[in-house]
Coordinates of C-alpha atoms and ligand atoms in Angstrom, one line a residue:
M1 CA 51.6 -29.5 20.7
P2 CA 54.8 -27.8 21.1
G3 CA 55.7 -28.0 17.3
Q4 CA 57.9 -30.4 15.9
G5 CA 61.8 -30.2 14.4
D6 CA 63.1 -26.9 15.2
D7 CA 60.1 -25.1 16.5
F8 CA 59.7 -28.5 19.3
R9 CA 59.4 -27.2 23.0
T10 CA 59.7 -28.9 26.0
I11 CA 58.4 -26.2 28.0
W12 CA 56.3 -23.7 27.5
L13 CA 53.4 -20.6 28.8
S14 CA 50.0 -21.2 27.8
P15 CA 49.0 -19.1 24.7
A16 CA 45.5 -19.0 26.2
D17 CA 46.0 -18.5 29.9
D18 CA 49.4 -16.7 31.3
A19 CA 48.3 -18.8 34.5
I20 CA 49.3 -22.0 33.1
V21 CA 52.9 -23.5 32.2
Q22 CA 52.3 -26.6 30.3
I23 CA 54.8 -29.4 29.8
I24 CA 55.1 -32.8 28.1
D25 CA 54.5 -35.6 30.3
Q26 CA 57.2 -38.0 30.1
R27 CA 56.3 -40.9 31.6
R28 CA 54.2 -41.6 29.4
L29 CA 56.2 -41.6 26.2
P30 CA 56.9 -43.4 24.4
H31 CA 53.3 -45.2 24.0
E32 CA 51.3 -42.1 24.7
Y33 CA 51.9 -38.2 24.1
R34 CA 50.1 -36.1 26.8
E35 CA 51.1 -32.7 27.8
L36 CA 50.5 -31.6 31.4
E37 CA 49.3 -28.4 33.0
L38 CA 51.0 -26.7 36.0
R39 CA 49.3 -24.0 37.8
H40 CA 51.2 -24.2 41.2
W41 CA 54.4 -24.0 41.7
Q42 CA 53.9 -27.5 44.0
D43 CA 52.8 -29.1 40.2
G44 CA 56.2 -28.3 39.2
L45 CA 57.6 -29.4 42.0
S46 CA 56.0 -32.8 41.4
A47 CA 56.6 -32.8 38.0
I48 CA 60.7 -32.3 38.9
N49 CA 60.9 -35.2 41.5
D50 CA 58.1 -37.7 39.9
M51 CA 59.8 -37.3 36.5
A52 CA 57.4 -36.2 34.3
V53 CA 60.0 -33.6 33.0
R54 CA 63.6 -34.8 33.6
G55 CA 67.3 -33.9 32.2
A56 CA 69.2 -31.0 33.6
P57 CA 68.4 -28.4 31.5
L58 CA 64.8 -28.6 31.6
I59 CA 64.3 -29.5 35.2
G60 CA 66.2 -26.1 35.6
A61 CA 63.8 -24.6 33.6
T62 CA 61.1 -26.0 35.0
A63 CA 62.2 -24.6 38.5
A64 CA 62.6 -21.2 37.2
W65 CA 58.7 -21.3 35.7
S66 CA 57.5 -22.6 39.0
L67 CA 58.8 -19.9 40.7
Y68 CA 57.1 -17.3 38.1
L69 CA 53.7 -19.7 39.2
A70 CA 54.7 -18.8 42.9
A71 CA 55.3 -15.3 42.3
R72 CA 51.6 -15.3 40.8
T73 CA 50.1 -16.6 43.3
G74 CA 51.7 -16.1 46.9
G75 CA 54.2 -13.2 46.0
R76 CA 57.6 -13.0 47.4
S77 CA 57.8 -15.2 50.4
E78 CA 55.9 -17.8 49.1
T79 CA 58.3 -17.6 46.1
E80 CA 60.9 -18.0 48.6
R81 CA 59.5 -21.2 50.1
A82 CA 59.0 -22.6 46.4
A83 CA 63.0 -22.2 45.8
T84 CA 63.8 -23.7 49.0
E85 CA 61.8 -26.5 48.2
L86 CA 62.9 -26.9 44.9
L87 CA 66.1 -26.9 45.6
K88 CA 65.7 -30.3 47.4
S89 CA 63.7 -32.1 44.8
R90 CA 66.9 -33.6 42.3
P91 CA 70.2 -32.6 43.9
T92 CA 72.6 -34.2 41.2
A93 CA 72.0 -31.7 38.5
V94 CA 73.4 -28.3 39.0
N95 CA 71.3 -26.5 36.3
L96 CA 68.1 -26.4 39.1
A97 CA 70.3 -24.5 41.4
W98 CA 71.6 -22.2 38.8
A99 CA 68.3 -21.6 37.7
V100 CA 66.9 -21.0 41.3
K101 CA 69.9 -18.7 41.9
R102 CA 69.6 -16.4 38.9
V103 CA 65.6 -15.8 39.6
R104 CA 66.8 -15.1 43.3
R105 CA 69.3 -12.5 41.6
A106 CA 66.7 -10.9 39.3
M107 CA 64.3 -10.7 42.3
E108 CA 67.2 -8.8 44.7
S109 CA 67.8 -6.4 41.8
L110 CA 63.9 -5.2 41.6
P111 CA 62.6 -2.2 43.1
A112 CA 59.7 -3.5 45.8
D113 CA 56.7 -2.2 43.9
A114 CA 58.0 -4.3 40.4
D115 CA 55.7 -6.9 39.6
L116 CA 57.4 -9.8 40.5
A117 CA 55.8 -12.5 38.3
A118 CA 56.2 -10.5 35.0
A119 CA 60.2 -10.1 36.4
I120 CA 60.5 -14.3 36.9
R121 CA 58.6 -14.7 33.8
E122 CA 61.4 -12.5 31.8
E123 CA 63.8 -14.5 33.3
A124 CA 62.2 -18.1 32.8
E125 CA 61.6 -16.8 29.1
A126 CA 64.9 -16.1 28.6
I127 CA 66.3 -19.5 30.0
C128 CA 65.0 -21.1 27.8
N129 CA 65.6 -19.2 24.6
E130 CA 69.3 -19.0 25.9
D131 CA 69.0 -23.2 26.6
I132 CA 68.2 -23.7 22.5
D133 CA 71.1 -21.2 21.8
I134 CA 73.4 -23.2 23.7
S135 CA 71.9 -26.5 22.2
L136 CA 72.7 -25.2 19.2
G137 CA 76.2 -24.0 19.8
I138 CA 77.0 -27.6 21.3
G139 CA 75.4 -28.9 17.7
H140 CA 78.3 -26.2 15.8
H141 CA 81.0 -27.9 17.6
G142 CA 80.2 -31.6 18.0
L143 CA 79.3 -31.4 14.2
E144 CA 82.3 -30.9 13.8
L145 CA 83.6 -34.3 15.0
I146 CA 81.1 -36.4 13.4
R147 CA 82.4 -34.4 10.2
D148 CA 85.9 -35.9 10.6
I149 CA 84.7 -39.2 11.6
A150 CA 82.9 -39.1 8.3
R151 CA 85.2 -37.9 6.0
Q152 CA 87.9 -40.8 7.0
K153 CA 85.0 -43.6 6.9
S154 CA 82.4 -44.9 4.3
G155 CA 79.1 -46.1 6.1
P156 CA 77.4 -44.7 9.1
V157 CA 79.0 -42.6 11.4
N158 CA 77.9 -45.2 14.5
I159 CA 77.7 -43.0 17.5
L160 CA 76.3 -44.6 21.0
T161 CA 74.6 -42.5 24.2
H162 CA 73.3 -43.3 27.3
C163 CA 70.3 -41.9 28.9
N164 CA 68.4 -39.1 27.2
A165 CA 70.5 -36.1 26.5
G166 CA 68.4 -35.2 23.5
A167 CA 65.9 -32.6 22.7
L168 CA 63.7 -33.9 25.7
A169 CA 66.1 -33.3 28.1
T170 CA 66.7 -29.7 27.3
I171 CA 64.2 -27.3 25.6
N172 CA 65.0 -28.1 22.2
W173 CA 68.1 -29.8 20.5
G174 CA 69.2 -31.8 23.6
T175 CA 73.1 -31.7 24.3
A176 CA 74.5 -35.1 22.7
T177 CA 71.7 -35.6 20.5
A178 CA 72.1 -31.4 18.9
P179 CA 75.3 -32.6 16.9
I180 CA 73.8 -35.6 15.1
Y181 CA 70.9 -33.7 14.4
L182 CA 72.7 -31.2 12.6
A183 CA 74.6 -34.1 11.3
Q184 CA 71.1 -35.3 9.7
K185 CA 70.4 -31.8 8.2
E186 CA 74.3 -31.9 6.4
A187 CA 72.7 -35.4 5.5
I188 CA 75.9 -37.5 6.9
D189 CA 75.3 -41.0 6.9
V190 CA 74.8 -41.3 11.1
H191 CA 73.6 -44.4 13.2
V192 CA 72.8 -44.3 17.0
W193 CA 73.4 -46.9 19.2
V194 CA 70.9 -46.4 22.0
D195 CA 71.3 -47.8 25.3
E196 CA 68.4 -48.5 27.0
T197 CA 69.4 -47.0 30.2
R198 CA 67.8 -48.6 33.1
P199 CA 65.8 -48.6 35.7
R200 CA 64.1 -45.7 34.1
N201 CA 65.0 -46.4 30.3
Q202 CA 65.5 -43.0 29.7
G203 CA 67.1 -44.5 26.1
S204 CA 64.6 -46.8 25.3
Q205 CA 61.6 -44.5 26.2
L206 CA 62.7 -41.1 25.3
T207 CA 65.7 -41.4 23.0
A208 CA 64.8 -43.9 20.8
W209 CA 61.5 -41.9 20.9
E210 CA 62.7 -38.8 19.4
L211 CA 65.4 -40.1 17.2
G212 CA 62.5 -41.7 15.5
Q213 CA 60.2 -38.8 15.2
R214 CA 62.9 -37.0 14.0
G215 CA 63.7 -39.8 11.2
V216 CA 67.1 -40.5 12.7
S217 CA 68.5 -44.1 12.2
H218 CA 68.8 -45.6 15.4
T219 CA 69.2 -48.8 17.4
L220 CA 68.4 -50.1 20.7
I221 CA 70.2 -51.8 22.9
V222 CA 70.8 -53.8 26.3
D223 CA 73.1 -51.4 28.8
N224 CA 75.7 -54.2 28.4
A225 CA 76.0 -54.6 24.7
G226 CA 78.4 -51.4 24.6
G227 CA 81.7 -52.5 25.6
H228 CA 81.2 -56.0 23.0
L229 CA 79.8 -53.3 19.8
M230 CA 83.0 -51.5 21.0
Q231 CA 85.1 -54.3 20.5
H232 CA 84.1 -55.5 16.8
G233 CA 84.5 -52.1 15.9
Q234 CA 80.8 -50.8 15.7
V235 CA 80.9 -47.6 17.8
D236 CA 82.8 -44.9 16.0
L237 CA 82.3 -42.3 18.8
V238 CA 80.6 -41.9 22.4
I239 CA 78.7 -38.8 23.0
T240 CA 76.5 -38.5 26.3
G241 CA 75.3 -35.7 28.4
T242 CA 75.7 -34.7 31.8
D243 CA 74.0 -33.2 34.5
R244 CA 77.2 -31.9 36.6
T245 CA 80.5 -31.0 35.8
T246 CA 83.7 -30.1 37.6
R247 CA 85.8 -27.2 36.8
T248 CA 88.6 -30.2 36.6
G249 CA 85.9 -31.7 34.1
D250 CA 85.1 -34.7 36.2
V251 CA 81.6 -35.1 34.7
A252 CA 78.3 -36.9 37.3
N253 CA 75.4 -38.2 34.6
K254 CA 73.3 -41.2 34.5
I255 CA 74.1 -44.8 36.3
G256 CA 76.5 -46.2 34.3
T257 CA 78.0 -43.7 32.0
Y258 CA 81.2 -44.4 33.9
L259 CA 81.1 -48.2 32.3
K260 CA 80.7 -46.8 29.2
A261 CA 84.1 -44.8 29.5
L262 CA 85.8 -47.2 30.6
A263 CA 84.9 -49.6 27.9
A264 CA 85.5 -46.5 25.3
H265 CA 89.4 -46.0 26.6
D266 CA 89.6 -49.4 26.6
N267 CA 88.4 -49.7 22.9
D268 CA 90.5 -46.3 21.7
I269 CA 87.1 -45.1 20.8
P270 CA 86.5 -41.2 21.4
F271 CA 84.4 -40.6 24.8
Y272 CA 82.8 -36.6 24.6
V273 CA 80.3 -35.1 27.0
A274 CA 78.3 -32.9 25.5
L275 CA 77.2 -29.9 28.0
P276 CA 75.7 -26.5 28.6
S277 CA 78.2 -24.1 30.6
T278 CA 75.2 -24.1 32.8
T279 CA 75.9 -27.2 34.3
I280 CA 78.8 -26.8 35.4
D281 CA 79.8 -26.4 38.8
W282 CA 83.0 -24.1 39.2
D283 CA 83.0 -24.4 43.0
I284 CA 84.2 -28.2 42.6
R285 CA 87.0 -29.8 42.0
D286 CA 86.6 -33.6 42.5
G287 CA 83.5 -35.4 41.4
L288 CA 83.8 -38.5 43.3
Q289 CA 83.8 -36.7 46.4
E290 CA 81.8 -33.4 45.9
I291 CA 78.8 -34.0 43.2
P292 CA 76.2 -35.5 45.6
I293 CA 74.5 -38.5 43.8
E294 CA 71.1 -39.1 44.0
Q295 CA 69.3 -42.0 45.0
R296 CA 66.0 -42.9 44.2
D297 CA 62.9 -44.9 45.0
T298 CA 63.7 -49.1 45.0
R299 CA 60.6 -49.5 42.8
E300 CA 62.9 -48.3 39.6
V301 CA 64.8 -51.2 39.8
S302 CA 62.3 -53.8 40.5
H303 CA 59.8 -52.9 38.4
I304 CA 59.5 -51.8 34.8
V305 CA 56.7 -49.5 33.0
G306 CA 55.8 -51.0 29.8
E307 CA 52.4 -51.1 27.4
L308 CA 50.0 -54.0 27.0
D309 CA 47.2 -54.6 25.4
G310 CA 46.9 -50.1 24.8
R311 CA 47.4 -49.5 28.5
I312 CA 50.3 -47.9 30.3
V313 CA 51.3 -51.0 32.8
L314 CA 53.3 -51.3 36.0
V315 CA 55.2 -54.8 36.3
N316 CA 57.2 -56.6 39.0
T317 CA 60.3 -58.0 37.8
T318 CA 61.7 -59.1 41.4
A319 CA 61.1 -61.6 44.6
N320 CA 59.3 -59.9 47.0
N321 CA 61.3 -58.1 49.7
T322 CA 64.8 -58.3 47.5
P323 CA 67.9 -55.6 48.8
I324 CA 67.4 -53.0 46.4
S325 CA 69.5 -50.0 46.0
N326 CA 69.5 -47.3 43.2
Y327 CA 72.0 -44.7 43.0
A328 CA 70.6 -42.4 39.9
F329 CA 74.0 -41.3 38.9
D330 CA 77.6 -42.0 38.4
V331 CA 81.0 -39.9 37.8
T332 CA 83.5 -40.4 35.2
P333 CA 86.8 -38.9 35.6
A334 CA 88.0 -36.3 33.4
R335 CA 90.7 -38.6 33.1
L336 CA 88.4 -41.0 30.4
V337 CA 86.6 -38.1 28.9
T338 CA 88.4 -37.3 25.5
G339 CA 86.9 -34.0 25.1
L340 CA 84.1 -31.4 26.5
I341 CA 81.5 -30.0 23.7
T342 CA 80.7 -26.7 25.1
E343 CA 78.4 -23.7 23.5
R344 CA 81.9 -22.2 22.8
G345 CA 83.6 -25.1 21.7
V346 CA 85.3 -28.8 22.5
C347 CA 87.7 -28.6 25.3
A348 CA 89.9 -31.1 27.2
A349 CA 88.3 -32.2 30.3
S350 CA 90.2 -30.4 32.6
E351 CA 90.6 -26.8 34.3
E352 CA 93.1 -25.3 31.8
G353 CA 90.4 -26.9 28.9
L354 CA 87.4 -25.1 30.1
L355 CA 88.8 -22.0 31.5
A356 CA 90.5 -21.4 28.1
L357 CA 86.9 -21.3 26.8
F358 CA 85.0 -19.7 30.3
P359 CA 87.9 -16.9 30.9
E360 CA 85.8 -15.6 33.1
H361 CA 85.5 -18.1 35.9
A362 CA 89.2 -18.0 36.4
S363 CA 89.8 -16.8 39.9
Ligands
LIG401 O1 67.7 -38.7 35.6 P1 67.2 -38.1 34.4 O2 66.8 -38.8 33.1 O3 67.2 -36.4 34.7 O4 68.9 -37.9 33.7 C1 69.4 -36.8 33.1 C2 70.7 -37.3 32.3 O5 71.3 -38.2 32.8 C3 71.0 -37.2 31.1 O6 72.4 -37.4 30.1 C4 71.6 -35.4 32.0 O7 70.6 -34.9 32.4 C5 72.1 -34.5 30.3 S1 70.7 -33.6 29.8 C6 70.9 -32.8 28.4

């Protein structure tokens, strides 16, 4: 078990055998908690491709640990081959490319006779430990926003979130959920509207599960309900995650995020995006034109996974041969984003806003 609450982890090196990396099989949740063992880098690649692990920061960490496994079993050339294959797996989340680049940089600075696997292990461990600190940083800054709303109203602060930008998408705490977990620790009355998030239902299967595990009050809604709730004063704040943010503050996130931003804008509801700086792609400016949008298997749309009589089953909900498209992400333009919550503070969704917090990226 990876531990609960503060000690929870989504990926870890087996304490019994350092040839094994362990993960939670997120495809089985919420019906079954099952751990998987990664022994070869190809196991890590499959876990990313098949979404046993998902969420931008966790995808990056899994890539780093997969490179460790490659180095252990196949040395430098196998590690390079693994890096090339991993980079092709999920194109939208930039953390994957960021993590691979970071490991490659560590490899380049090593003397030829150095222990490659030990060096990559150190890098993967650092990526995971830093991700926890980053999530907590986001949590503390986002908590201020929740505190402000709590001071101004009676009753719960109602927060709407989309997809899973929770502990399960990171190493612990999450991005969008970190402020919520810290608010709960302070006994602020919070309630979360959880978008189910078709087609893969990360909201109903993962976010609702982890909020439930941590005792956070929440209600599951269908993806189309958010606008209605906003019109009726039932949403105080929207917080989502992001898979890639441009240097100008456009954000790519799970498909449907853009529609929530539009509805929030129409109803004057603050729409914040929580992100680790590892999710910022400093090389691009125009999210609509430059962020690659992953298209996934159409069976994610035609079929739904659920539990029936204790068995996890896959059910077809469409007529056979129905033409289907499955865009996994959309881009919300910066103009619809009230602010970005990062580990260094909250800023405007703009180049000026981001550079004020991350001046080292001015060029
Ligand atoms: O396809 P997924 O499940 O990997 O998509 C995840 C999301 O869209 C999350 O909101 C995003 O990665 C931010 S996670 C902190």
